[in-house]
Amino acid sequence: MKQLFAVIGMNIRSIPQRAGMSIATITSVAFMVAVLLGFLAMANGFEKTVNGSGSDDVAVFLRGGSQAELNSVLAREDARLIEVAPGIATDENGDAILSAELYVIVDGIKRSSQTEANLPLRGVQASATDLRQNFAVTSGRMFEPGAAELLVGEGVIREFEGFDLGQTIRLGNNTWTVVGTFSTGGSVFDSEIWTDLGVVQNLYQRGSSVQSIRARLTSPDAIEQVRTYIEGEDRLNLDVTSEREYFADSAGGIATLLKWVGWPLSIVMAIGAFAGAWNTMYSSVDSRTREIATLRTIGFSGFTAFMGTLIESLVLALLGGALAILVIYVLFNGNSASTLGGGFTQIVFSFQVTMGSVISGLVLALAVGFLGGVIPGLRAANVPLLAVHQN
Amino acid sequence: MTDQLPLYQLRDLSKTYTRGKESISIFKNLDMDIVHGDFIAIMGPSGSGKTTLLNQLGGIDSPSSGQVVFEGKRIDNLSQGALAKWRSRNVGFIFQFYNLMPTLSAAQNVELPLLLTGLPGGERKKRVKTALEIVGIADRAGHKPRQLSGGQQQRVAIARAIVADPKILLADEPTGDLDRTTADEILSMLQQLNTELGKTIVMVTHDPSAAKYAKRELYLDKGEFIERGAGR
Amino acid sequence: MNEATLIRKGLFRKVLRAILMMVSISIAFFIFAVLGAVNTAFNAGVDVAAANRLVTVNSINFTVSMPYAYYGRVQQVDGIVDVTHANWFGGYYQQPANFVQTFAVEPESYLDVYSELILPPEQREAWLNTRTCLIVGQALATQYEWSVGDRIPLNSNIWQQADGSSDWDFDICGIFTAEDSSVPTNYAMFHYEYFNESLAFARDTVGWMILTTEDVSLNDQVADEIDALFANSPAETETTTEAAFSQAFIEQLGNINLILTSVIGAAFATILMIVGTTLVLAINERTKEIAVLKTLGFNSGRIFRMILTESFLLSLIGGGIGIALAAGLVVLVAGAFQSFLPGFGMPLSVVLQAIGLMIAFALVTGFFPAFNAMRIRIVDAFGKL
């Protein structure tokens, strides 16, 4: 065992002799892991935001076949029929906890790029606050019904300018005042601007129609009761899903795309890093041929020579991986970004460097280190003993 | 001492190298005995196979035919792994270009062969100290090879060669890279190791004055031995 | 035997090492070429946009519609050659997963505005005269194996007919193509009237209007005039060039350029280090050989050139392989990606850029080794004995 450690120690201590190439290997592994972690951080952050957005016990009603809020049109009668459906929860007054909602797309200016991007202006009813998990007004106050007042999500404030508390802002043809901010703990709703339903219907000439109806279920299972009721009711042509399901479907797209881009790209870069590692190890063995032969002449086994080279390669790869993890974590983690979501509006999310992605990065680094060191290791193990005499 | 079984018995030893279609015979049907306490200098023109012969003695090369018998047992047919073990217990090598590990200090270099024994740390340190003292370089124990002169490096190499108390020391042109004065110092040391500590030494050299330090001179030419300078 | 042989042998002195360096280089150029092709395809909308074509949408957002009456009013504006309108139908064929980009358009004017689309004369006749006609782009027709004469239903996931159903029946009476392969042909169109008169709600609206101006220089003037027409009305408009419109959409996705540049930059920085350090090492090992060449009479300039040529050889071969692999991949997947990246291919511009990069790379990595080789002093080299 001592001989193994001694040889490994010698290998590692000889790294500075090949400083240039060793650094090249470390950086190539670092870049590869950084790319992977960067994409995963985006994907995980996006997923987390969207996944955290849906409740099991809130049902979302849309017009049959519309698939997205923006495509859906519902009428006042629909709301009345839903209110009396079995499985819909009621408050202490016996009223159904229900919010009919309608959103339009408005433009906001992104702080980072100073270009315009789409934001949802959602008209809601009073119960909307009860139908979002972790909802809290974080500054200012709720808007007054009928007033051109806005309650702005924290994500919007972070990523867009002009929405600070007390400011007036022009959206579409109208001027609004920001009277409060809200947070839902980082879910998709933090990327929205809310106002009274009636105001939106009025200003955007929607009459009394809405797009979606959200209602609290008595329990997550109650959704089945609701479905049966709707199917039996001819006057209703609705699709109902739990809010969690609704968001899971829409999130899928971008997160999957990011992972589909991130992993293949990292694998391709890994091939490059692997070639680099192999190259460096090859040089390592080459430049130390006489040393290795001497050790084996003294009596050290071929196995120790193999392990020495392999461990040297793994150490370089691990250093690269660790460097990347550190840099990405510091630069990315917790930082905000926003991109196009399912409804053609921006969704604000935070990069999330998860333990899972860190492990993926390390595994990839180790794989590169291992593959890059294995063949040179075998070469080291088979250095001809007669090389002791070489000049 | 002469009644004991010879340390080495080489019988009918031949070595041929094939390069493509050509076969080059280095030596053929060599016979040789090496007894305990011998100090042999093997000389000869370049290409005569002196180093090749040394390699057979040291188990780092095997003959094309014939036998290398060490203490009554053949070593030419052992596996790589078995030879490695055998070398660690019985052989100490000294090279023309020292072959020290550049990243280790003198003491650490000397300690290397001991890592292949079962000796605990304290015992190893003692032996390293002794070896360094014998070759007279204990004051430089912590220095790295690049901080040592040629002669000093060779001393460290000799210390490394003797630290595990091997039965045979094999030296390949040990003074080839040293100036006259330093060479004499090294050769005297080898002589001392032979006469005072009873180390058996086989030394390959092309330098006649170096050969004078040995007890026996063997001349290898065209694959055959010619003995010269009997006994001292 | 000539200098070329010497150079080749020099580069491949250690075959494995040369191969590993080439692999690294080809990977970097592979990444560059693939990402370059994707970026170009992404921006295709911007590239194929006609310079004198303008798009008018509701100033709130393109998903909000405008009154049909706007169409008539826009035609009064000076400087306009043709104007047409379109509505997003948002269709699927048989199952929601079979997405079909479909628009309800003004038949004749649409073909005038998009003059690059080609429709054989008989098919054009049929298109103008058949109410239920659907003309399908070549790419789309290939995807679903449709031909002229087929009768197919398409469902809308937004619109409903008055009878409550959301499927419309169509006769495919034409398949349109375009000369330029990067012009999308992955969508279908049908008559606005057929669409509008059967709608259950939201009738008499248009999604967006597209128009051509007499000259590019009139673009701004025309755009301003149109928007002025509808200022302070319930549906204000925003008119921009087609290119700007496409660009703005892409920008919503995020700073794609930054991401692409970072990744490509990282890949190249890496191979720069790998190849650069390896070449310096390789030349060091050959000090004596180069000294020998000098004693034979090869002068410093020649040595410099020879070593630099090795670097060029390495870069061009490695880079060439990378580009070839990338082009192969792009061709392979182009079919599968037809629906959202029409005309996906390896653009010449990317290839040319890559070649430029290869040359620059060769110079950067080859300079120091060549310089060192040039300065080897015979005396020192042999003194190393």
PDB file of N, CA and C in Angstrom, chain A residues 20-21 23-24 27-28 31 35 39 42 63 65-67 70-71 73 105 107 115 117-118 173 204-205 237 265 268-269 271-272 275-276 278-279 282-283 286 339-340 344 346, chain C residues 14 16-17 20-21 23-24 27 30-31 35 59-63 96 157-160 201 233-234 236 249 251-254 259 263 266-267 269-270 273-274 277-278 281 285:
ATOM      1  N   GLY A  20       2.038  23.692 -18.239  1.00  0.00           N
ATOM      2  CA  GLY A  20       1.196  24.167 -19.333  1.00  0.00           C
ATOM      3  C   GLY A  20       0.107  23.173 -19.680  1.00  0.00           C
ATOM      4  N   MET A  21       0.508  21.938 -19.924  1.00  0.00           N
ATOM      5  CA  MET A  21      -0.470  20.951 -20.356  1.00  0.00           C
ATOM      6  C   MET A  21      -1.425  20.566 -19.240  1.00  0.00           C
ATOM      7  N   ILE A  23      -2.471  22.503 -16.856  1.00  0.00           N
ATOM      8  CA  ILE A  23      -3.460  23.588 -16.754  1.00  0.00           C
ATOM      9  C   ILE A  23      -4.453  23.495 -17.904  1.00  0.00           C
ATOM     10  N   ALA A  24      -3.946  23.145 -19.098  1.00  0.00           N
ATOM     11  CA  ALA A  24      -4.843  23.000 -20.248  1.00  0.00           C
ATOM     12  C   ALA A  24      -5.907  21.952 -19.955  1.00  0.00           C
ATOM     13  N   THR A  27      -8.436  23.279 -17.355  1.00  0.00           N
ATOM     14  CA  THR A  27      -9.380  24.251 -17.912  1.00  0.00           C
ATOM     15  C   THR A  27     -10.348  23.599 -18.880  1.00  0.00           C
ATOM     16  N   SER A  28      -9.895  22.636 -19.659  1.00  0.00           N
ATOM     17  CA  SER A  28     -10.836  22.033 -20.603  1.00  0.00           C
ATOM     18  C   SER A  28     -11.921  21.264 -19.862  1.00  0.00           C
ATOM     19  N   PHE A  31     -14.305  23.947 -18.325  1.00  0.00           N
ATOM     20  CA  PHE A  31     -15.264  24.524 -19.262  1.00  0.00           C
ATOM     21  C   PHE A  31     -16.403  23.571 -19.552  1.00  0.00           C
ATOM     22  N   VAL A  35     -20.319  24.345 -18.729  1.00  0.00           N
ATOM     23  CA  VAL A  35     -21.414  24.366 -19.704  1.00  0.00           C
ATOM     24  C   VAL A  35     -22.576  23.511 -19.217  1.00  0.00           C
ATOM     25  N   PHE A  39     -26.352  25.041 -18.096  1.00  0.00           N
ATOM     26  CA  PHE A  39     -27.627  24.655 -18.690  1.00  0.00           C
ATOM     27  C   PHE A  39     -28.539  24.000 -17.674  1.00  0.00           C
ATOM     28  N   MET A  42     -30.119  26.531 -15.439  1.00  0.00           N
ATOM     29  CA  MET A  42     -31.254  27.180 -16.082  1.00  0.00           C
ATOM     30  C   MET A  42     -32.470  26.267 -16.074  1.00  0.00           C
ATOM     31  N   ARG A  63     -61.972  26.781 -21.560  1.00  0.00           N
ATOM     32  CA  ARG A  63     -62.903  26.315 -22.581  1.00  0.00           C
ATOM     33  C   ARG A  63     -62.361  25.019 -23.172  1.00  0.00           C
ATOM     34  N   GLY A  65     -60.869  22.239 -25.155  1.00  0.00           N
ATOM     35  CA  GLY A  65     -59.970  22.189 -26.296  1.00  0.00           C
ATOM     36  C   GLY A  65     -59.018  23.366 -26.417  1.00  0.00           C
ATOM     37  N   SER A  66     -59.077  24.311 -25.504  1.00  0.00           N
ATOM     38  CA  SER A  66     -58.239  25.500 -25.706  1.00  0.00           C
ATOM     39  C   SER A  66     -56.793  25.309 -25.297  1.00  0.00           C
ATOM     40  N   GLN A  67     -56.563  24.420 -24.355  1.00  0.00           N
ATOM     41  CA  GLN A  67     -55.206  24.063 -23.937  1.00  0.00           C
ATOM     42  C   GLN A  67     -54.420  25.159 -23.234  1.00  0.00           C
ATOM     43  N   LEU A  70     -54.736  31.734 -22.798  1.00  0.00           N
ATOM     44  CA  LEU A  70     -54.842  32.757 -23.818  1.00  0.00           C
ATOM     45  C   LEU A  70     -55.830  32.374 -24.903  1.00  0.00           C
ATOM     46  N   ASN A  71     -55.984  31.080 -25.157  1.00  0.00           N
ATOM     47  CA  ASN A  71     -56.877  30.613 -26.215  1.00  0.00           C
ATOM     48  C   ASN A  71     -58.310  30.446 -25.731  1.00  0.00           C
ATOM     49  N   VAL A  73     -62.065  31.111 -23.900  1.00  0.00           N
ATOM     50  CA  VAL A  73     -63.081  32.145 -23.683  1.00  0.00           C
ATOM     51  C   VAL A  73     -64.199  31.527 -22.857  1.00  0.00           C
ATOM     52  N   ILE A 105     -51.772  40.654 -22.803  1.00  0.00           N
ATOM     53  CA  ILE A 105     -50.317  40.781 -22.849  1.00  0.00           C
ATOM     54  C   ILE A 105     -49.948  42.241 -23.004  1.00  0.00           C
ATOM     55  N   ASP A 107     -46.511  45.174 -22.729  1.00  0.00           N
ATOM     56  CA  ASP A 107     -45.066  45.238 -22.914  1.00  0.00           C
ATOM     57  C   ASP A 107     -44.381  45.866 -21.722  1.00  0.00           C
ATOM     58  N   THR A 115     -34.687  46.013 -23.913  1.00  0.00           N
ATOM     59  CA  THR A 115     -35.619  45.778 -25.023  1.00  0.00           C
ATOM     60  C   THR A 115     -36.972  45.425 -24.440  1.00  0.00           C
ATOM     61  N   ALA A 117     -40.350  43.298 -23.806  1.00  0.00           N
ATOM     62  CA  ALA A 117     -40.734  41.896 -23.690  1.00  0.00           C
ATOM     63  C   ALA A 117     -42.151  41.844 -23.146  1.00  0.00           C
ATOM     64  N   ASN A 118     -42.796  40.704 -23.394  1.00  0.00           N
ATOM     65  CA  ASN A 118     -44.205  40.574 -23.022  1.00  0.00           C
ATOM     66  C   ASN A 118     -44.407  40.212 -21.566  1.00  0.00           C
ATOM     67  N   ASN A 173     -53.086  51.585 -23.881  1.00  0.00           N
ATOM     68  CA  ASN A 173     -53.574  52.952 -24.036  1.00  0.00           C
ATOM     69  C   ASN A 173     -53.791  53.660 -22.714  1.00  0.00           C
ATOM     70  N   TYR A 204     -60.131  46.633 -22.204  1.00  0.00           N
ATOM     71  CA  TYR A 204     -59.765  45.857 -23.378  1.00  0.00           C
ATOM     72  C   TYR A 204     -60.982  45.291 -24.087  1.00  0.00           C
ATOM     73  N   GLN A 205     -62.128  45.869 -23.759  1.00  0.00           N
ATOM     74  CA  GLN A 205     -63.366  45.565 -24.479  1.00  0.00           C
ATOM     75  C   GLN A 205     -63.655  44.082 -24.577  1.00  0.00           C
ATOM     76  N   ASN A 237     -68.968  23.476 -21.642  1.00  0.00           N
ATOM     77  CA  ASN A 237     -67.978  22.831 -22.510  1.00  0.00           C
ATOM     78  C   ASN A 237     -66.608  23.231 -21.980  1.00  0.00           C
ATOM     79  N   LEU A 265     -24.397  18.987 -25.678  1.00  0.00           N
ATOM     80  CA  LEU A 265     -23.298  19.937 -25.829  1.00  0.00           C
ATOM     81  C   LEU A 265     -22.160  19.579 -24.870  1.00  0.00           C
ATOM     82  N   VAL A 268     -20.298  16.506 -26.031  1.00  0.00           N
ATOM     83  CA  VAL A 268     -19.380  16.818 -27.124  1.00  0.00           C
ATOM     84  C   VAL A 268     -18.131  17.499 -26.575  1.00  0.00           C
ATOM     85  N   MET A 269     -18.318  18.454 -25.659  1.00  0.00           N
ATOM     86  CA  MET A 269     -17.152  19.106 -25.069  1.00  0.00           C
ATOM     87  C   MET A 269     -16.343  18.121 -24.245  1.00  0.00           C
ATOM     88  N   ILE A 271     -15.799  15.070 -24.989  1.00  0.00           N
ATOM     89  CA  ILE A 271     -14.915  14.336 -25.888  1.00  0.00           C
ATOM     90  C   ILE A 271     -13.639  15.137 -26.114  1.00  0.00           C
ATOM     91  N   GLY A 272     -13.821  16.447 -26.318  1.00  0.00           N
ATOM     92  CA  GLY A 272     -12.657  17.303 -26.492  1.00  0.00           C
ATOM     93  C   GLY A 272     -11.775  17.290 -25.249  1.00  0.00           C
ATOM     94  N   ALA A 275      -9.850  14.062 -25.006  1.00  0.00           N
ATOM     95  CA  ALA A 275      -8.673  14.023 -25.867  1.00  0.00           C
ATOM     96  C   ALA A 275      -7.539  14.808 -25.224  1.00  0.00           C
ATOM     97  N   GLY A 276      -7.881  15.937 -24.631  1.00  0.00           N
ATOM     98  CA  GLY A 276      -6.880  16.758 -23.971  1.00  0.00           C
ATOM     99  C   GLY A 276      -6.239  16.061 -22.787  1.00  0.00           C
ATOM    100  N   TRP A 278      -6.062  12.800 -22.196  1.00  0.00           N
ATOM    101  CA  TRP A 278      -5.254  11.696 -22.707  1.00  0.00           C
ATOM    102  C   TRP A 278      -3.912  12.239 -23.191  1.00  0.00           C
ATOM    103  N   ASN A 279      -3.965  13.329 -23.944  1.00  0.00           N
ATOM    104  CA  ASN A 279      -2.763  13.948 -24.468  1.00  0.00           C
ATOM    105  C   ASN A 279      -1.797  14.321 -23.344  1.00  0.00           C
ATOM    106  N   TYR A 282      -0.379  11.169 -21.690  1.00  0.00           N
ATOM    107  CA  TYR A 282       0.571  10.589 -22.629  1.00  0.00           C
ATOM    108  C   TYR A 282       1.923  11.279 -22.487  1.00  0.00           C
ATOM    109  N   SER A 283       1.872  12.618 -22.435  1.00  0.00           N
ATOM    110  CA  SER A 283       3.117  13.357 -22.239  1.00  0.00           C
ATOM    111  C   SER A 283       3.728  13.077 -20.881  1.00  0.00           C
ATOM    112  N   ASP A 286       5.408   9.772 -21.079  1.00  0.00           N
ATOM    113  CA  ASP A 286       6.536   9.921 -21.986  1.00  0.00           C
ATOM    114  C   ASP A 286       7.729  10.601 -21.343  1.00  0.00           C
ATOM    115  N   THR A 339     -37.251  34.321 -19.519  1.00  0.00           N
ATOM    116  CA  THR A 339     -37.344  33.906 -20.899  1.00  0.00           C
ATOM    117  C   THR A 339     -38.792  33.656 -21.256  1.00  0.00           C
ATOM    118  N   LEU A 340     -39.027  33.342 -22.511  1.00  0.00           N
ATOM    119  CA  LEU A 340     -40.378  33.170 -23.009  1.00  0.00           C
ATOM    120  C   LEU A 340     -41.013  31.922 -22.429  1.00  0.00           C
ATOM    121  N   PHE A 344     -46.521  32.876 -24.227  1.00  0.00           N
ATOM    122  CA  PHE A 344     -45.885  33.988 -24.927  1.00  0.00           C
ATOM    123  C   PHE A 344     -45.607  35.171 -24.023  1.00  0.00           C
ATOM    124  N   GLN A 346     -43.146  36.487 -20.554  1.00  0.00           N
ATOM    125  CA  GLN A 346     -41.884  36.177 -19.911  1.00  0.00           C
ATOM    126  C   GLN A 346     -42.110  35.490 -18.573  1.00  0.00           C
TER     127      GLN A 346
ATOM    128  N   LYS C  14       4.775  11.751 -33.314  1.00  0.00           N
ATOM    129  CA  LYS C  14       4.077  10.873 -32.383  1.00  0.00           C
ATOM    130  C   LYS C  14       2.628  10.845 -32.837  1.00  0.00           C
ATOM    131  N   LEU C  16      -0.125   9.262 -32.112  1.00  0.00           N
ATOM    132  CA  LEU C  16      -1.232   9.361 -31.168  1.00  0.00           C
ATOM    133  C   LEU C  16      -1.436  10.808 -30.723  1.00  0.00           C
ATOM    134  N   ARG C  17      -0.331  11.482 -30.462  1.00  0.00           N
ATOM    135  CA  ARG C  17      -0.436  12.858 -30.010  1.00  0.00           C
ATOM    136  C   ARG C  17      -1.068  13.734 -31.073  1.00  0.00           C
ATOM    137  N   LEU C  20      -4.767  13.019 -31.189  1.00  0.00           N
ATOM    138  CA  LEU C  20      -5.501  13.598 -30.065  1.00  0.00           C
ATOM    139  C   LEU C  20      -5.702  15.090 -30.240  1.00  0.00           C
ATOM    140  N   MET C  21      -4.687  15.766 -30.739  1.00  0.00           N
ATOM    141  CA  MET C  21      -4.829  17.200 -30.963  1.00  0.00           C
ATOM    142  C   MET C  21      -5.874  17.464 -32.039  1.00  0.00           C
ATOM    143  N   VAL C  23      -8.394  15.620 -32.756  1.00  0.00           N
ATOM    144  CA  VAL C  23      -9.718  15.353 -32.186  1.00  0.00           C
ATOM    145  C   VAL C  23     -10.202  16.583 -31.433  1.00  0.00           C
ATOM    146  N   SER C  24      -9.337  17.148 -30.594  1.00  0.00           N
ATOM    147  CA  SER C  24      -9.724  18.341 -29.841  1.00  0.00           C
ATOM    148  C   SER C  24     -10.141  19.465 -30.775  1.00  0.00           C
ATOM    149  N   ILE C  27     -13.473  18.802 -32.530  1.00  0.00           N
ATOM    150  CA  ILE C  27     -14.605  18.978 -31.620  1.00  0.00           C
ATOM    151  C   ILE C  27     -14.980  20.453 -31.521  1.00  0.00           C
ATOM    152  N   PHE C  30     -16.557  21.547 -34.655  1.00  0.00           N
ATOM    153  CA  PHE C  30     -17.862  20.902 -34.761  1.00  0.00           C
ATOM    154  C   PHE C  30     -18.892  21.719 -33.996  1.00  0.00           C
ATOM    155  N   ILE C  31     -18.557  22.052 -32.761  1.00  0.00           N
ATOM    156  CA  ILE C  31     -19.453  22.855 -31.935  1.00  0.00           C
ATOM    157  C   ILE C  31     -19.737  24.195 -32.619  1.00  0.00           C
ATOM    158  N   LEU C  35     -23.560  25.106 -33.842  1.00  0.00           N
ATOM    159  CA  LEU C  35     -24.212  26.240 -33.207  1.00  0.00           C
ATOM    160  C   LEU C  35     -24.414  27.375 -34.199  1.00  0.00           C
ATOM    161  N   SER C  59     -50.701  47.111 -31.153  1.00  0.00           N
ATOM    162  CA  SER C  59     -49.530  47.586 -30.413  1.00  0.00           C
ATOM    163  C   SER C  59     -49.363  46.897 -29.071  1.00  0.00           C
ATOM    164  N   ILE C  60     -50.422  46.304 -28.568  1.00  0.00           N
ATOM    165  CA  ILE C  60     -50.309  45.576 -27.302  1.00  0.00           C
ATOM    166  C   ILE C  60     -49.432  44.346 -27.531  1.00  0.00           C
ATOM    167  N   ASN C  61     -49.809  43.579 -28.493  1.00  0.00           N
ATOM    168  CA  ASN C  61     -49.072  42.350 -28.763  1.00  0.00           C
ATOM    169  C   ASN C  61     -49.652  41.685 -29.996  1.00  0.00           C
ATOM    170  N   PHE C  62     -48.849  40.870 -30.660  1.00  0.00           N
ATOM    171  CA  PHE C  62     -49.335  40.261 -31.893  1.00  0.00           C
ATOM    172  C   PHE C  62     -50.425  39.224 -31.639  1.00  0.00           C
ATOM    173  N   THR C  63     -50.628  38.842 -30.397  1.00  0.00           N
ATOM    174  CA  THR C  63     -51.691  37.871 -30.130  1.00  0.00           C
ATOM    175  C   THR C  63     -53.049  38.544 -29.981  1.00  0.00           C
ATOM    176  N   PRO C  96     -54.057  16.650 -31.355  1.00  0.00           N
ATOM    177  CA  PRO C  96     -53.393  17.891 -30.942  1.00  0.00           C
ATOM    178  C   PRO C  96     -51.885  17.857 -31.113  1.00  0.00           C
ATOM    179  N   ASN C 157     -57.314  24.988 -32.130  1.00  0.00           N
ATOM    180  CA  ASN C 157     -57.377  24.949 -30.675  1.00  0.00           C
ATOM    181  C   ASN C 157     -57.677  26.325 -30.092  1.00  0.00           C
ATOM    182  N   ILE C 158     -58.123  27.223 -30.934  1.00  0.00           N
ATOM    183  CA  ILE C 158     -58.525  28.540 -30.426  1.00  0.00           C
ATOM    184  C   ILE C 158     -59.968  28.844 -30.826  1.00  0.00           C
ATOM    185  N   TRP C 159     -60.237  28.637 -32.098  1.00  0.00           N
ATOM    186  CA  TRP C 159     -61.507  29.092 -32.637  1.00  0.00           C
ATOM    187  C   TRP C 159     -62.572  27.998 -32.664  1.00  0.00           C
ATOM    188  N   GLN C 160     -63.802  28.431 -32.631  1.00  0.00           N
ATOM    189  CA  GLN C 160     -64.926  27.511 -32.701  1.00  0.00           C
ATOM    190  C   GLN C 160     -65.895  27.946 -33.771  1.00  0.00           C
ATOM    191  N   PHE C 201     -67.431  33.220 -32.459  1.00  0.00           N
ATOM    192  CA  PHE C 201     -67.201  34.485 -31.772  1.00  0.00           C
ATOM    193  C   PHE C 201     -65.990  35.182 -32.382  1.00  0.00           C
ATOM    194  N   SER C 233     -57.112  54.962 -30.735  1.00  0.00           N
ATOM    195  CA  SER C 233     -58.310  54.141 -30.913  1.00  0.00           C
ATOM    196  C   SER C 233     -58.195  52.955 -29.956  1.00  0.00           C
ATOM    197  N   PRO C 234     -59.258  52.183 -29.784  1.00  0.00           N
ATOM    198  CA  PRO C 234     -59.179  51.052 -28.856  1.00  0.00           C
ATOM    199  C   PRO C 234     -58.087  50.056 -29.246  1.00  0.00           C
ATOM    200  N   GLU C 236     -54.699  50.280 -30.966  1.00  0.00           N
ATOM    201  CA  GLU C 236     -53.617  51.007 -31.611  1.00  0.00           C
ATOM    202  C   GLU C 236     -52.712  50.010 -32.312  1.00  0.00           C
ATOM    203  N   PHE C 249     -39.006  38.985 -31.736  1.00  0.00           N
ATOM    204  CA  PHE C 249     -39.530  37.737 -31.195  1.00  0.00           C
ATOM    205  C   PHE C 249     -38.412  36.884 -30.631  1.00  0.00           C
ATOM    206  N   GLU C 251     -35.523  37.840 -29.585  1.00  0.00           N
ATOM    207  CA  GLU C 251     -34.926  38.451 -28.409  1.00  0.00           C
ATOM    208  C   GLU C 251     -35.682  38.115 -27.144  1.00  0.00           C
ATOM    209  N   GLN C 252     -36.976  37.801 -27.304  1.00  0.00           N
ATOM    210  CA  GLN C 252     -37.751  37.450 -26.130  1.00  0.00           C
ATOM    211  C   GLN C 252     -37.243  36.175 -25.483  1.00  0.00           C
ATOM    212  N   LEU C 253     -36.604  35.335 -26.300  1.00  0.00           N
ATOM    213  CA  LEU C 253     -36.137  34.072 -25.744  1.00  0.00           C
ATOM    214  C   LEU C 253     -34.990  34.283 -24.781  1.00  0.00           C
ATOM    215  N   GLY C 254     -34.341  35.409 -24.927  1.00  0.00           N
ATOM    216  CA  GLY C 254     -33.223  35.617 -24.021  1.00  0.00           C
ATOM    217  C   GLY C 254     -32.008  35.973 -24.837  1.00  0.00           C
ATOM    218  N   ILE C 259     -25.169  33.419 -24.952  1.00  0.00           N
ATOM    219  CA  ILE C 259     -24.951  32.020 -24.590  1.00  0.00           C
ATOM    220  C   ILE C 259     -24.098  31.326 -25.636  1.00  0.00           C
ATOM    221  N   VAL C 263     -20.312  29.707 -25.071  1.00  0.00           N
ATOM    222  CA  VAL C 263     -19.984  28.291 -25.237  1.00  0.00           C
ATOM    223  C   VAL C 263     -18.885  28.103 -26.273  1.00  0.00           C
ATOM    224  N   ALA C 266     -15.617  29.271 -24.960  1.00  0.00           N
ATOM    225  CA  ALA C 266     -15.028  28.319 -24.021  1.00  0.00           C
ATOM    226  C   ALA C 266     -14.360  27.177 -24.765  1.00  0.00           C
ATOM    227  N   ALA C 267     -15.060  26.658 -25.777  1.00  0.00           N
ATOM    228  CA  ALA C 267     -14.499  25.537 -26.522  1.00  0.00           C
ATOM    229  C   ALA C 267     -13.173  25.926 -27.158  1.00  0.00           C
ATOM    230  N   ALA C 269     -11.116  28.470 -26.353  1.00  0.00           N
ATOM    231  CA  ALA C 269     -10.075  28.765 -25.371  1.00  0.00           C
ATOM    232  C   ALA C 269      -9.412  27.466 -24.928  1.00  0.00           C
ATOM    233  N   THR C 270     -10.239  26.447 -24.741  1.00  0.00           N
ATOM    234  CA  THR C 270      -9.725  25.157 -24.302  1.00  0.00           C
ATOM    235  C   THR C 270      -8.727  24.581 -25.296  1.00  0.00           C
ATOM    236  N   MET C 273      -5.369  26.194 -25.532  1.00  0.00           N
ATOM    237  CA  MET C 273      -4.412  25.808 -24.505  1.00  0.00           C
ATOM    238  C   MET C 273      -3.833  24.430 -24.772  1.00  0.00           C
ATOM    239  N   ILE C 274      -4.726  23.477 -25.076  1.00  0.00           N
ATOM    240  CA  ILE C 274      -4.263  22.108 -25.277  1.00  0.00           C
ATOM    241  C   ILE C 274      -3.250  22.045 -26.411  1.00  0.00           C
ATOM    242  N   THR C 277       0.131  24.358 -25.848  1.00  0.00           N
ATOM    243  CA  THR C 277       1.153  23.802 -24.957  1.00  0.00           C
ATOM    244  C   THR C 277       1.783  22.550 -25.541  1.00  0.00           C
ATOM    245  N   THR C 278       0.958  21.725 -26.199  1.00  0.00           N
ATOM    246  CA  THR C 278       1.502  20.492 -26.764  1.00  0.00           C
ATOM    247  C   THR C 278       2.511  20.784 -27.864  1.00  0.00           C
ATOM    248  N   LEU C 281       5.803  21.843 -26.435  1.00  0.00           N
ATOM    249  CA  LEU C 281       6.488  20.659 -25.910  1.00  0.00           C
ATOM    250  C   LEU C 281       7.086  19.832 -27.026  1.00  0.00           C
ATOM    251  N   GLU C 285      11.118  18.730 -27.793  1.00  0.00           N
ATOM    252  CA  GLU C 285      11.650  17.377 -27.917  1.00  0.00           C
ATOM    253  C   GLU C 285      12.506  17.227 -29.166  1.00  0.00           C
TER     254      GLU C 285
END
